[in-house]
mmCIF file of C-alpha atoms in Angstrom:
data_model
loop_
_atom_site.group_PDB
_atom_site.id
_atom_site.type_symbol
_atom_site.label_atom_id
_atom_site.label_comp_id
_atom_site.label_asym_id
_atom_site.label_seq_id
_atom_site.Cartn_x
_atom_site.Cartn_y
_atom_site.Cartn_z
ATOM 1 C CA UNK E 1 -122.596 9.692 85.664
ATOM 2 C CA UNK E 2 -124.516 6.404 85.431
ATOM 3 C CA UNK E 3 -123.874 3.721 88.026
ATOM 4 C CA UNK E 4 -122.192 1.257 85.634
ATOM 5 C CA UNK E 5 -119.626 3.815 84.470
ATOM 6 C CA UNK E 6 -118.970 4.859 88.057
ATOM 7 C CA UNK E 7 -118.476 1.220 89.088
ATOM 8 C CA UNK E 8 -116.055 0.518 86.246
ATOM 9 C CA UNK E 9 -113.961 3.589 87.042
ATOM 10 C CA UNK E 10 -114.025 2.872 90.755
ATOM 11 C CA UNK E 11 -112.858 -0.706 90.242
ATOM 12 C CA UNK E 12 -109.988 0.465 88.013
ATOM 13 C CA UNK E 13 -108.690 2.903 90.599
ATOM 14 C CA UNK E 14 -109.202 0.392 93.429
ATOM 15 C CA UNK E 15 -107.081 -2.089 91.477
ATOM 16 C CA UNK E 16 -104.355 0.476 90.755
ATOM 17 C CA UNK E 17 -104.366 1.485 94.429
ATOM 18 C CA UNK E 18 -103.927 -2.162 95.428
ATOM 19 C CA UNK E 19 -100.875 -2.478 93.181
ATOM 20 C CA UNK E 20 -99.358 0.725 94.576
ATOM 21 C CA UNK E 21 -100.107 -0.276 98.164
ATOM 22 C CA UNK E 22 -98.070 -3.478 97.927
ATOM 23 C CA UNK E 23 -95.413 -2.016 95.649
ATOM 24 C CA UNK E 24 -94.532 0.924 97.881
ATOM 25 C CA UNK E 25 -94.572 -1.081 101.105
ATOM 26 C CA UNK E 26 -92.013 -3.492 99.661
ATOM 27 C CA UNK E 27 -89.597 -0.901 98.257
ATOM 28 C CA UNK E 28 -87.601 -0.627 101.464
ATOM 29 C CA UNK E 29 -86.905 -4.374 102.007
ATOM 30 C CA UNK E 30 -85.091 -4.404 98.634
ATOM 31 C CA UNK E 31 -83.636 -0.889 98.748
ATOM 32 C CA UNK E 32 -82.142 -1.678 102.155
ATOM 33 C CA UNK E 33 -79.561 -3.884 100.439
ATOM 34 C CA UNK E 34 -78.264 -0.856 98.509
ATOM 35 C CA UNK E 35 -78.624 1.444 101.528
ATOM 36 C CA UNK E 36 -76.530 -0.947 103.638
ATOM 37 C CA UNK E 37 -73.707 -0.902 101.104
ATOM 38 C CA UNK E 38 -73.666 2.909 101.101
ATOM 39 C CA UNK E 39 -74.083 3.568 104.824
ATOM 40 C CA UNK E 40 -72.106 0.670 106.291
ATOM 41 C CA UNK E 41 -75.007 -0.256 108.580
ATOM 42 C CA UNK E 42 -75.960 -3.924 108.954
ATOM 43 C CA UNK E 43 -79.012 -5.517 107.351
ATOM 44 C CA UNK E 44 -80.573 -6.358 110.731
ATOM 45 C CA UNK E 45 -80.257 -2.774 111.967
ATOM 46 C CA UNK E 46 -81.626 -1.237 108.785
ATOM 47 C CA UNK E 47 -84.557 -3.613 108.338
ATOM 48 C CA UNK E 48 -85.468 -2.940 111.967
ATOM 49 C CA UNK E 49 -86.074 0.728 111.092
ATOM 50 C CA UNK E 50 -89.172 -0.393 109.155
ATOM 51 C CA UNK E 51 -90.824 -1.702 112.335
ATOM 52 C CA UNK E 52 -92.852 1.491 112.773
ATOM 53 C CA UNK E 53 -94.160 1.273 109.221
ATOM 54 C CA UNK E 54 -95.478 -2.248 109.646
ATOM 55 C CA UNK E 55 -96.863 -1.582 113.133
ATOM 56 C CA UNK E 56 -98.735 1.453 111.777
ATOM 57 C CA UNK E 57 -99.851 -0.611 108.793
ATOM 58 C CA UNK E 58 -101.626 -2.966 111.178
ATOM 59 C CA UNK E 59 -102.808 -0.739 114.022
ATOM 60 C CA UNK E 60 -104.119 2.059 111.818
ATOM 61 C CA UNK E 61 -106.217 -0.360 109.749
ATOM 62 C CA UNK E 62 -108.707 -0.597 112.627
ATOM 63 C CA UNK E 63 -110.114 2.971 112.570
ATOM 64 C CA UNK E 64 -110.117 3.313 108.772
ATOM 65 C CA UNK E 65 -113.515 1.658 108.361
ATOM 66 C CA UNK E 66 -115.113 4.129 110.772
ATOM 67 C CA UNK E 67 -113.374 7.051 109.068
ATOM 68 C CA UNK E 68 -114.653 5.839 105.693
ATOM 69 C CA UNK E 69 -118.202 5.614 107.061
ATOM 70 C CA UNK E 70 -117.890 9.186 108.328
ATOM 71 C CA UNK E 71 -116.026 10.967 105.527
ATOM 72 C CA UNK E 72 -116.771 8.686 102.561
ATOM 73 C CA UNK E 73 -114.735 5.953 100.922
ATOM 74 C CA UNK E 74 -113.814 8.155 97.952
ATOM 75 C CA UNK E 75 -112.307 10.752 100.293
ATOM 76 C CA UNK E 76 -110.280 8.158 102.162
ATOM 77 C CA UNK E 77 -108.947 6.547 98.985
ATOM 78 C CA UNK E 78 -107.855 9.998 97.771
ATOM 79 C CA UNK E 79 -106.061 10.507 101.101
ATOM 80 C CA UNK E 80 -104.340 7.174 100.494
ATOM 81 C CA UNK E 81 -102.988 8.238 97.080
ATOM 82 C CA UNK E 82 -101.714 11.615 98.264
ATOM 83 C CA UNK E 83 -100.449 10.360 101.632
ATOM 84 C CA UNK E 84 -98.530 7.548 99.978
ATOM 85 C CA UNK E 85 -96.981 9.871 97.416
ATOM 86 C CA UNK E 86 -95.804 12.413 99.978
ATOM 87 C CA UNK E 87 -94.423 9.772 102.339
ATOM 88 C CA UNK E 88 -92.424 8.186 99.486
ATOM 89 C CA UNK E 89 -90.832 11.554 98.745
ATOM 90 C CA UNK E 90 -90.130 11.930 102.451
ATOM 91 C CA UNK E 91 -88.285 8.601 102.678
ATOM 92 C CA UNK E 92 -86.211 9.644 99.656
ATOM 93 C CA UNK E 93 -84.933 12.654 101.622
ATOM 94 C CA UNK E 94 -83.897 10.595 104.676
ATOM 95 C CA UNK E 95 -80.223 10.347 105.545
ATOM 96 C CA UNK E 96 -80.226 9.275 109.213
ATOM 97 C CA UNK E 97 -81.723 6.230 110.962
ATOM 98 C CA UNK E 98 -84.210 8.464 112.796
ATOM 99 C CA UNK E 99 -85.390 10.084 109.560
ATOM 100 C CA UNK E 100 -85.827 6.683 107.941
ATOM 101 C CA UNK E 101 -87.849 5.421 110.910
ATOM 102 C CA UNK E 102 -90.114 8.492 111.023
ATOM 103 C CA UNK E 103 -90.894 8.670 107.311
ATOM 104 C CA UNK E 104 -91.413 4.912 107.098
ATOM 105 C CA UNK E 105 -93.896 5.213 109.960
ATOM 106 C CA UNK E 106 -95.815 7.911 108.042
ATOM 107 C CA UNK E 107 -95.766 5.629 105.011
ATOM 108 C CA UNK E 108 -97.236 2.827 107.148
ATOM 109 C CA UNK E 109 -100.120 5.046 108.301
ATOM 110 C CA UNK E 110 -100.957 5.941 104.690
ATOM 111 C CA UNK E 111 -100.726 2.305 103.575
ATOM 112 C CA UNK E 112 -103.237 1.279 106.268
ATOM 113 C CA UNK E 113 -106.022 3.127 104.440
ATOM 114 C CA UNK E 114 -106.237 0.975 101.338
ATOM 115 C CA UNK E 115 -107.312 -2.505 102.422
ATOM 116 C CA UNK E 116 -110.293 -1.675 104.678
ATOM 117 C CA UNK E 117 -111.557 1.020 102.302
ATOM 118 C CA UNK E 118 -110.570 -0.455 98.949
ATOM 119 C CA UNK E 119 -111.913 -3.925 99.764
ATOM 120 C CA UNK E 120 -115.310 -2.511 100.748
ATOM 121 C CA UNK E 121 -115.418 -0.398 97.562
ATOM 122 C CA UNK E 122 -114.526 -3.454 95.501
ATOM 123 C CA UNK E 123 -117.251 -5.627 97.029
ATOM 124 C CA UNK E 124 -119.801 -2.836 96.566
ATOM 125 C CA UNK E 125 -119.072 -2.371 92.859
ATOM 126 C CA UNK E 126 -118.207 -5.974 91.908
ATOM 127 C CA UNK E 127 -120.189 -7.603 89.108
ATOM 128 C CA UNK E 128 -118.903 -11.151 89.730
ATOM 129 C CA UNK E 129 -117.438 -11.353 93.226
ATOM 130 C CA UNK E 130 -114.876 -14.110 92.718
ATOM 131 C CA UNK E 131 -113.649 -12.821 89.362
ATOM 132 C CA UNK E 132 -113.295 -9.227 90.559
ATOM 133 C CA UNK E 133 -111.622 -10.279 93.817
ATOM 134 C CA UNK E 134 -109.181 -12.444 91.877
ATOM 135 C CA UNK E 135 -108.405 -9.651 89.427
ATOM 136 C CA UNK E 136 -107.894 -7.198 92.269
ATOM 137 C CA UNK E 137 -105.590 -9.699 93.938
ATOM 138 C CA UNK E 138 -103.545 -9.950 90.741
ATOM 139 C CA UNK E 139 -103.099 -6.180 90.721
ATOM 140 C CA UNK E 140 -101.902 -6.275 94.330
ATOM 141 C CA UNK E 141 -99.588 -9.166 93.593
ATOM 142 C CA UNK E 142 -98.292 -7.403 90.503
ATOM 143 C CA UNK E 143 -97.345 -4.511 92.761
ATOM 144 C CA UNK E 144 -95.593 -6.839 95.200
ATOM 145 C CA UNK E 145 -93.956 -8.807 92.397
ATOM 146 C CA UNK E 146 -92.609 -5.783 90.548
ATOM 147 C CA UNK E 147 -91.410 -3.997 93.694
ATOM 148 C CA UNK E 148 -88.254 -6.061 94.081
ATOM 149 C CA UNK E 149 -87.291 -5.942 90.407
ATOM 150 C CA UNK E 150 -88.069 -2.264 89.812
ATOM 151 C CA UNK E 151 -86.493 -1.169 93.089
ATOM 152 C CA UNK E 152 -83.353 -3.191 92.417
ATOM 153 C CA UNK E 153 -83.106 -1.769 88.893
ATOM 154 C CA UNK E 154 -83.540 1.843 90.019
ATOM 155 C CA UNK E 155 -81.191 1.413 92.978
ATOM 156 C CA UNK E 156 -78.497 -0.171 90.812
ATOM 157 C CA UNK E 157 -78.726 2.314 87.938
ATOM 158 C CA UNK E 158 -79.884 5.640 89.423
ATOM 159 C CA UNK E 159 -79.674 5.245 93.193
ATOM 160 C CA UNK E 160 -81.909 4.014 96.002
ATOM 161 C CA UNK E 161 -83.566 7.430 96.445
ATOM 162 C CA UNK E 162 -85.012 7.225 92.924
ATOM 163 C CA UNK E 163 -86.697 3.977 93.964
ATOM 164 C CA UNK E 164 -88.905 6.089 96.259
ATOM 165 C CA UNK E 165 -89.219 9.271 94.177
ATOM 166 C CA UNK E 166 -90.614 7.607 91.030
ATOM 167 C CA UNK E 167 -93.495 5.715 92.710
ATOM 168 C CA UNK E 168 -94.161 8.741 94.919
ATOM 169 C CA UNK E 169 -94.822 10.917 91.877
ATOM 170 C CA UNK E 170 -96.991 8.167 90.354
ATOM 171 C CA UNK E 171 -99.117 8.032 93.527
ATOM 172 C CA UNK E 172 -99.677 11.800 93.437
ATOM 173 C CA UNK E 173 -100.699 11.643 89.766
ATOM 174 C CA UNK E 174 -103.128 8.780 90.460
ATOM 175 C CA UNK E 175 -104.697 10.742 93.313
ATOM 176 C CA UNK E 176 -105.354 13.737 91.071
ATOM 177 C CA UNK E 177 -106.822 11.519 88.343
ATOM 178 C CA UNK E 178 -109.027 9.679 90.855
ATOM 179 C CA UNK E 179 -110.587 12.902 92.152
ATOM 180 C CA UNK E 180 -111.169 14.125 88.599
ATOM 181 C CA UNK E 181 -112.713 10.923 87.207
ATOM 182 C CA UNK E 182 -114.612 9.404 90.161
ATOM 183 C CA UNK E 183 -117.152 11.946 91.477
ATOM 184 C CA UNK E 184 -118.555 9.911 94.380
ATOM 185 C CA UNK E 185 -118.850 6.607 96.227
ATOM 186 C CA UNK E 186 -121.925 5.418 94.359
ATOM 187 C CA UNK E 187 -122.916 3.149 97.259
ATOM 188 C CA UNK E 188 -126.621 3.585 96.651
ATOM 189 C CA UNK E 189 -126.290 2.114 93.191
ATOM 190 C CA UNK E 190 -123.935 -0.663 94.197
ATOM 191 C CA UNK E 191 -126.428 -3.522 94.466
ATOM 192 C CA UNK E 192 -124.203 -6.045 92.747
ATOM 193 C CA UNK E 193 -122.566 -9.352 93.629
ATOM 194 C CA UNK E 194 -120.974 -8.060 96.783
ATOM 195 C CA UNK E 195 -124.081 -6.337 98.073
ATOM 196 C CA UNK E 196 -126.190 -9.471 98.487
ATOM 197 C CA UNK E 197 -127.371 -11.052 101.690
ATOM 198 C CA UNK E 198 -124.808 -12.824 103.831
ATOM 199 C CA UNK E 199 -124.743 -16.604 104.310
ATOM 200 C CA UNK E 200 -126.341 -17.442 107.657
ATOM 201 C CA UNK E 201 -124.372 -19.541 110.141
ATOM 202 C CA UNK E 202 -125.361 -21.285 113.371
ATOM 203 C CA UNK E 203 -122.119 -20.744 115.334
ATOM 204 C CA UNK E 204 -120.802 -17.339 114.216
ATOM 205 C CA UNK E 205 -118.465 -16.798 117.174
ATOM 206 C CA UNK E 206 -116.720 -20.145 116.699
ATOM 207 C CA UNK E 207 -116.333 -19.465 112.973
ATOM 208 C CA UNK E 208 -115.016 -15.994 113.779
ATOM 209 C CA UNK E 209 -112.429 -17.453 116.169
ATOM 210 C CA UNK E 210 -111.188 -19.944 113.548
ATOM 211 C CA UNK E 211 -111.081 -17.231 110.908
ATOM 212 C CA UNK E 212 -109.279 -14.760 113.204
ATOM 213 C CA UNK E 213 -106.619 -17.345 114.084
ATOM 214 C CA UNK E 214 -106.065 -18.095 110.410
ATOM 215 C CA UNK E 215 -105.836 -14.386 109.595
ATOM 216 C CA UNK E 216 -103.301 -13.699 112.350
ATOM 217 C CA UNK E 217 -101.120 -16.663 111.420
ATOM 218 C CA UNK E 218 -101.540 -15.718 107.761
ATOM 219 C CA UNK E 219 -100.319 -12.212 108.531
ATOM 220 C CA UNK E 220 -97.186 -13.708 110.060
ATOM 221 C CA UNK E 221 -96.446 -15.987 107.104
ATOM 222 C CA UNK E 222 -97.302 -13.290 104.554
ATOM 223 C CA UNK E 223 -94.954 -10.736 106.047
ATOM 224 C CA UNK E 224 -92.192 -13.149 107.064
ATOM 225 C CA UNK E 225 -92.054 -14.351 103.480
ATOM 226 C CA UNK E 226 -92.620 -11.179 101.460
ATOM 227 C CA UNK E 227 -90.380 -8.898 103.529
ATOM 228 C CA UNK E 228 -87.460 -11.321 103.675
ATOM 229 C CA UNK E 229 -87.830 -12.730 100.151
ATOM 230 C CA UNK E 230 -85.188 -10.567 98.372
ATOM 231 C CA UNK E 231 -82.616 -11.319 101.064
ATOM 232 C CA UNK E 232 -83.583 -15.017 101.204
ATOM 233 C CA UNK E 233 -82.860 -15.293 97.479
ATOM 234 C CA UNK E 234 -79.708 -13.220 97.867
ATOM 235 C CA UNK E 235 -78.319 -15.660 100.459
ATOM 236 C CA UNK E 236 -79.946 -18.908 99.357
ATOM 237 C CA UNK E 237 -79.317 -18.786 95.627
ATOM 238 C CA UNK E 238 -75.884 -17.204 95.655
ATOM 239 C CA UNK E 239 -74.077 -14.141 96.964
ATOM 240 C CA UNK E 240 -72.443 -13.616 93.600
ATOM 241 C CA UNK E 241 -75.694 -12.550 91.962
ATOM 242 C CA UNK E 242 -76.012 -8.818 91.193
ATOM 243 C CA UNK E 243 -78.776 -6.901 92.975
ATOM 244 C CA UNK E 244 -80.848 -6.478 89.785
ATOM 245 C CA UNK E 245 -80.903 -10.259 89.187
ATOM 246 C CA UNK E 246 -81.812 -10.944 92.814
ATOM 247 C CA UNK E 247 -84.760 -8.579 92.502
ATOM 248 C CA UNK E 248 -85.810 -10.189 89.232
ATOM 249 C CA UNK E 249 -85.875 -13.667 90.795
ATOM 250 C CA UNK E 250 -88.013 -12.336 93.633
ATOM 251 C CA UNK E 251 -90.365 -10.861 91.040
ATOM 252 C CA UNK E 252 -90.723 -14.250 89.309
ATOM 253 C CA UNK E 253 -91.659 -15.887 92.621
ATOM 254 C CA UNK E 254 -94.303 -13.230 93.279
ATOM 255 C CA UNK E 255 -95.774 -13.683 89.803
ATOM 256 C CA UNK E 256 -96.722 -17.274 90.616
ATOM 257 C CA UNK E 257 -98.766 -15.882 93.493
ATOM 258 C CA UNK E 258 -100.521 -13.539 91.059
ATOM 259 C CA UNK E 259 -101.500 -16.440 88.822
ATOM 260 C CA UNK E 260 -102.951 -18.327 91.785
ATOM 261 C CA UNK E 261 -105.036 -15.293 92.790
ATOM 262 C CA UNK E 262 -106.530 -15.096 89.313
ATOM 263 C CA UNK E 263 -107.321 -18.817 89.364
ATOM 264 C CA UNK E 264 -108.715 -18.635 92.903
ATOM 265 C CA UNK E 265 -111.061 -15.823 91.884
ATOM 266 C CA UNK E 266 -112.554 -18.107 89.230
ATOM 267 C CA UNK E 267 -112.808 -21.059 91.623
ATOM 268 C CA UNK E 268 -114.604 -18.998 94.282
ATOM 269 C CA UNK E 269 -117.548 -18.504 91.935
ATOM 270 C CA UNK E 270 -117.833 -22.303 91.463
ATOM 271 C CA UNK E 271 -116.829 -24.117 94.660
ATOM 272 C CA UNK E 272 -117.284 -23.979 98.430
ATOM 273 C CA UNK E 273 -115.075 -21.398 100.145
ATOM 274 C CA UNK E 274 -114.231 -23.566 103.203
ATOM 275 C CA UNK E 275 -113.201 -26.475 100.975
ATOM 276 C CA UNK E 276 -110.970 -24.232 98.858
ATOM 277 C CA UNK E 277 -109.485 -22.797 102.051
ATOM 278 C CA UNK E 278 -108.414 -26.213 103.376
ATOM 279 C CA UNK E 279 -107.049 -27.381 100.021
ATOM 280 C CA UNK E 280 -104.970 -24.265 99.421
ATOM 281 C CA UNK E 281 -103.666 -23.691 102.947
ATOM 282 C CA UNK E 282 -101.813 -27.028 103.128
ATOM 283 C CA UNK E 283 -99.354 -25.692 100.530
ATOM 284 C CA UNK E 284 -98.009 -23.036 102.917
ATOM 285 C CA UNK E 285 -96.254 -25.266 105.471
ATOM 286 C CA UNK E 286 -95.204 -27.603 102.654
ATOM 287 C CA UNK E 287 -93.557 -24.941 100.501
ATOM 288 C CA UNK E 288 -91.986 -23.024 103.376
ATOM 289 C CA UNK E 289 -90.638 -26.261 104.858
ATOM 290 C CA UNK E 290 -88.961 -27.138 101.546
ATOM 291 C CA UNK E 291 -87.448 -23.650 101.316
ATOM 292 C CA UNK E 292 -86.198 -23.751 104.916
ATOM 293 C CA UNK E 293 -84.033 -26.834 104.375
ATOM 294 C CA UNK E 294 -82.707 -26.174 100.874
ATOM 295 C CA UNK E 295 -80.733 -23.755 98.735
ATOM 296 C CA UNK E 296 -80.610 -23.026 95.022
ATOM 297 C CA UNK E 297 -83.417 -24.295 92.789
ATOM 298 C CA UNK E 298 -85.182 -26.371 95.511
ATOM 299 C CA UNK E 299 -85.374 -23.231 97.644
ATOM 300 C CA UNK E 300 -86.947 -21.308 94.748
ATOM 301 C CA UNK E 301 -89.419 -24.165 94.152
ATOM 302 C CA UNK E 302 -90.452 -24.128 97.815
ATOM 303 C CA UNK E 303 -90.927 -20.355 97.727
ATOM 304 C CA UNK E 304 -93.105 -20.646 94.607
ATOM 305 C CA UNK E 305 -95.327 -23.262 96.288
ATOM 306 C CA UNK E 306 -95.647 -21.150 99.432
ATOM 307 C CA UNK E 307 -96.280 -17.909 97.558
ATOM 308 C CA UNK E 308 -99.109 -19.397 95.500
ATOM 309 C CA UNK E 309 -100.842 -20.464 98.701
ATOM 310 C CA UNK E 310 -100.164 -17.244 100.598
ATOM 311 C CA UNK E 311 -101.578 -14.984 97.905
ATOM 312 C CA UNK E 312 -104.445 -17.319 97.060
ATOM 313 C CA UNK E 313 -105.510 -17.204 100.690
ATOM 314 C CA UNK E 314 -105.801 -13.402 100.529
ATOM 315 C CA UNK E 315 -108.566 -13.747 97.925
ATOM 316 C CA UNK E 316 -110.337 -16.406 99.993
ATOM 317 C CA UNK E 317 -110.238 -14.256 103.142
ATOM 318 C CA UNK E 318 -111.788 -11.253 101.381
ATOM 319 C CA UNK E 319 -114.445 -13.455 99.779
ATOM 320 C CA UNK E 320 -115.382 -14.930 103.165
ATOM 321 C CA UNK E 321 -116.169 -11.488 104.559
ATOM 322 C CA UNK E 322 -118.176 -10.634 101.444
ATOM 323 C CA UNK E 323 -120.145 -13.889 101.746
ATOM 324 C CA UNK E 324 -120.592 -14.202 105.530
ATOM 325 C CA UNK E 325 -120.846 -10.565 106.755
ATOM 326 C CA UNK E 326 -123.987 -8.425 106.130
ATOM 327 C CA UNK E 327 -123.376 -5.449 103.766
ATOM 328 C CA UNK E 328 -123.903 -2.790 106.453
ATOM 329 C CA UNK E 329 -120.978 -4.125 108.495
ATOM 330 C CA UNK E 330 -118.498 -5.014 105.748
ATOM 331 C CA UNK E 331 -116.318 -1.880 105.832
ATOM 332 C CA UNK E 332 -115.727 -2.286 109.554
ATOM 333 C CA UNK E 333 -115.318 -6.052 109.150
ATOM 334 C CA UNK E 334 -112.546 -5.450 106.629
ATOM 335 C CA UNK E 335 -110.959 -3.011 109.094
ATOM 336 C CA UNK E 336 -110.903 -5.708 111.788
ATOM 337 C CA UNK E 337 -109.720 -8.349 109.303
ATOM 338 C CA UNK E 338 -106.743 -6.269 108.200
ATOM 339 C CA UNK E 339 -106.081 -5.017 111.720
ATOM 340 C CA UNK E 340 -105.691 -8.613 112.902
ATOM 341 C CA UNK E 341 -103.660 -9.661 109.863
ATOM 342 C CA UNK E 342 -101.446 -6.615 109.566
ATOM 343 C CA UNK E 343 -100.834 -6.193 113.295
ATOM 344 C CA UNK E 344 -98.864 -9.391 112.965
ATOM 345 C CA UNK E 345 -96.524 -7.541 110.610
ATOM 346 C CA UNK E 346 -95.441 -5.321 113.482
ATOM 347 C CA UNK E 347 -93.888 -8.372 115.153
ATOM 348 C CA UNK E 348 -92.349 -9.638 111.939
ATOM 349 C CA UNK E 349 -89.706 -7.021 111.151
ATOM 350 C CA UNK E 350 -87.836 -7.294 114.472
ATOM 351 C CA UNK E 351 -88.446 -11.060 114.421
ATOM 352 C CA UNK E 352 -86.724 -11.357 111.035
ATOM 353 C CA UNK E 353 -83.725 -9.441 112.342
ATOM 354 C CA UNK E 354 -83.563 -11.597 115.508
ATOM 355 C CA UNK E 355 -84.120 -14.946 113.784
ATOM 356 C CA UNK E 356 -81.697 -14.107 110.987
ATOM 357 C CA UNK E 357 -78.968 -13.284 113.501
ATOM 358 C CA UNK E 358 -79.663 -16.503 115.451
ATOM 359 C CA UNK E 359 -80.068 -19.062 112.669
ATOM 360 C CA UNK E 360 -80.165 -17.415 109.252
ATOM 361 C CA UNK E 361 -83.095 -17.575 106.892
ATOM 362 C CA UNK E 362 -83.498 -21.298 107.430
ATOM 363 C CA UNK E 363 -84.837 -20.437 110.889
ATOM 364 C CA UNK E 364 -86.964 -17.573 109.525
ATOM 365 C CA UNK E 365 -88.621 -19.860 106.973
ATOM 366 C CA UNK E 366 -88.983 -22.645 109.536
ATOM 367 C CA UNK E 367 -90.985 -20.349 111.816
ATOM 368 C CA UNK E 368 -93.083 -19.256 108.828
ATOM 369 C CA UNK E 369 -93.771 -22.918 108.034
ATOM 370 C CA UNK E 370 -95.024 -23.502 111.584
ATOM 371 C CA UNK E 371 -97.383 -20.529 111.197
ATOM 372 C CA UNK E 372 -98.581 -22.036 107.924
ATOM 373 C CA UNK E 373 -99.461 -25.247 109.761
ATOM 374 C CA UNK E 374 -101.625 -23.207 112.157
ATOM 375 C CA UNK E 375 -103.490 -21.751 109.157
ATOM 376 C CA UNK E 376 -104.165 -25.223 107.774
ATOM 377 C CA UNK E 377 -105.512 -26.480 111.120
ATOM 378 C CA UNK E 378 -107.713 -23.377 111.401
ATOM 379 C CA UNK E 379 -109.040 -23.985 107.895
ATOM 380 C CA UNK E 380 -109.954 -27.555 108.855
ATOM 381 C CA UNK E 381 -111.792 -26.225 111.913
ATOM 382 C CA UNK E 382 -113.655 -23.692 109.770
ATOM 383 C CA UNK E 383 -114.685 -26.441 107.330
ATOM 384 C CA UNK E 384 -115.940 -28.714 110.107
ATOM 385 C CA UNK E 385 -118.033 -25.906 111.610
ATOM 386 C CA UNK E 386 -119.640 -25.008 108.282
ATOM 387 C CA UNK E 387 -120.374 -28.684 107.554
ATOM 388 C CA UNK E 388 -122.036 -29.009 110.963
ATOM 389 C CA UNK E 389 -124.154 -25.935 110.167
ATOM 390 C CA UNK E 390 -125.228 -27.386 106.815
ATOM 391 C CA UNK E 391 -126.468 -30.709 108.238
ATOM 392 C CA UNK E 392 -129.510 -29.295 110.118
ATOM 393 C CA UNK E 393 -130.457 -27.260 107.044
ATOM 394 C CA UNK E 394 -130.343 -30.380 104.844
ATOM 395 C CA UNK E 395 -132.365 -32.365 107.357
ATOM 396 C CA UNK E 396 -135.025 -29.640 107.455
ATOM 397 C CA UNK E 397 -135.182 -29.556 103.663
ATOM 398 C CA UNK E 398 -135.779 -33.304 103.533
#
């Protein structure tokens, strides 16, 4: 198989895997509404059972880069497809809190594979970095956006177990197709946009600290918002809404994030990354602050503003690693990036339950807004450091 065909096929499966990764991980936060009505357990108790999944999602991201370097990225992405499919079927069989917690933890381990491995595969095979990152982000956001609506529809019409069985079977089918159609990693031929030399910097450790702080705070806002979104809409827009409509509204909010990722991918190829980072990140505390103090349509408007910024930042973060980290270290850099960002999700699930019990979702969104402010300040710091690095270079050129 020639390198171009291999790259096109690889990118297609990487995009599909991104959609499935976000879709499956967000099934439970919506399905839990139906599970609560059937089991009599409270929302806080049930959502807390997903803690293991999100902890594993973060912690297990760290070794995935090393495993990919040892066993091959193709092998690890195949493990992702099959592991995700089997864990979905396992959750569908659960009937006790312990079974839910165990199978959700297995699901979290499988979900940890995609981002370190898939992001490195994407950068290796990308033709235009910004465009392909933006398109990949849209696929991931499509998965997140459709999760609430599809899960709510299946739970309301067939039952909550079907909400796990259907995507589980799809994951298994995608894994079989991936092994059949993509014969190898193709790294040797991947000298494209993502394989170029990294941008040199004069203070790498300071830039890394700013970036790490933004990633950690971004992980908090991302998970606080996406995990609680169906329930936020359920309480903030009106309890009288049926589950299917609640899920559909959540889907609409996510779709705005998908549009921003597509636009951000185009902008990355034209403008400075640090400048885009500062401009976009200010929308997070603004949107989440509006949502925290309102209900009804103003709440939805605030969530839309926040979601566009949250998902746009994901594209910027991946592009920064592709632009500032040498190719030989990118797989492990993505592992660290997602370890830092997703480890935050392990704190989020119990935090949502605690904050919701103490002050409702107004408090949850208020905390998320404060985290968004940290991201904005970190972005300003990153911009200042890159501007300081550019000044000596300009002086030398003159």
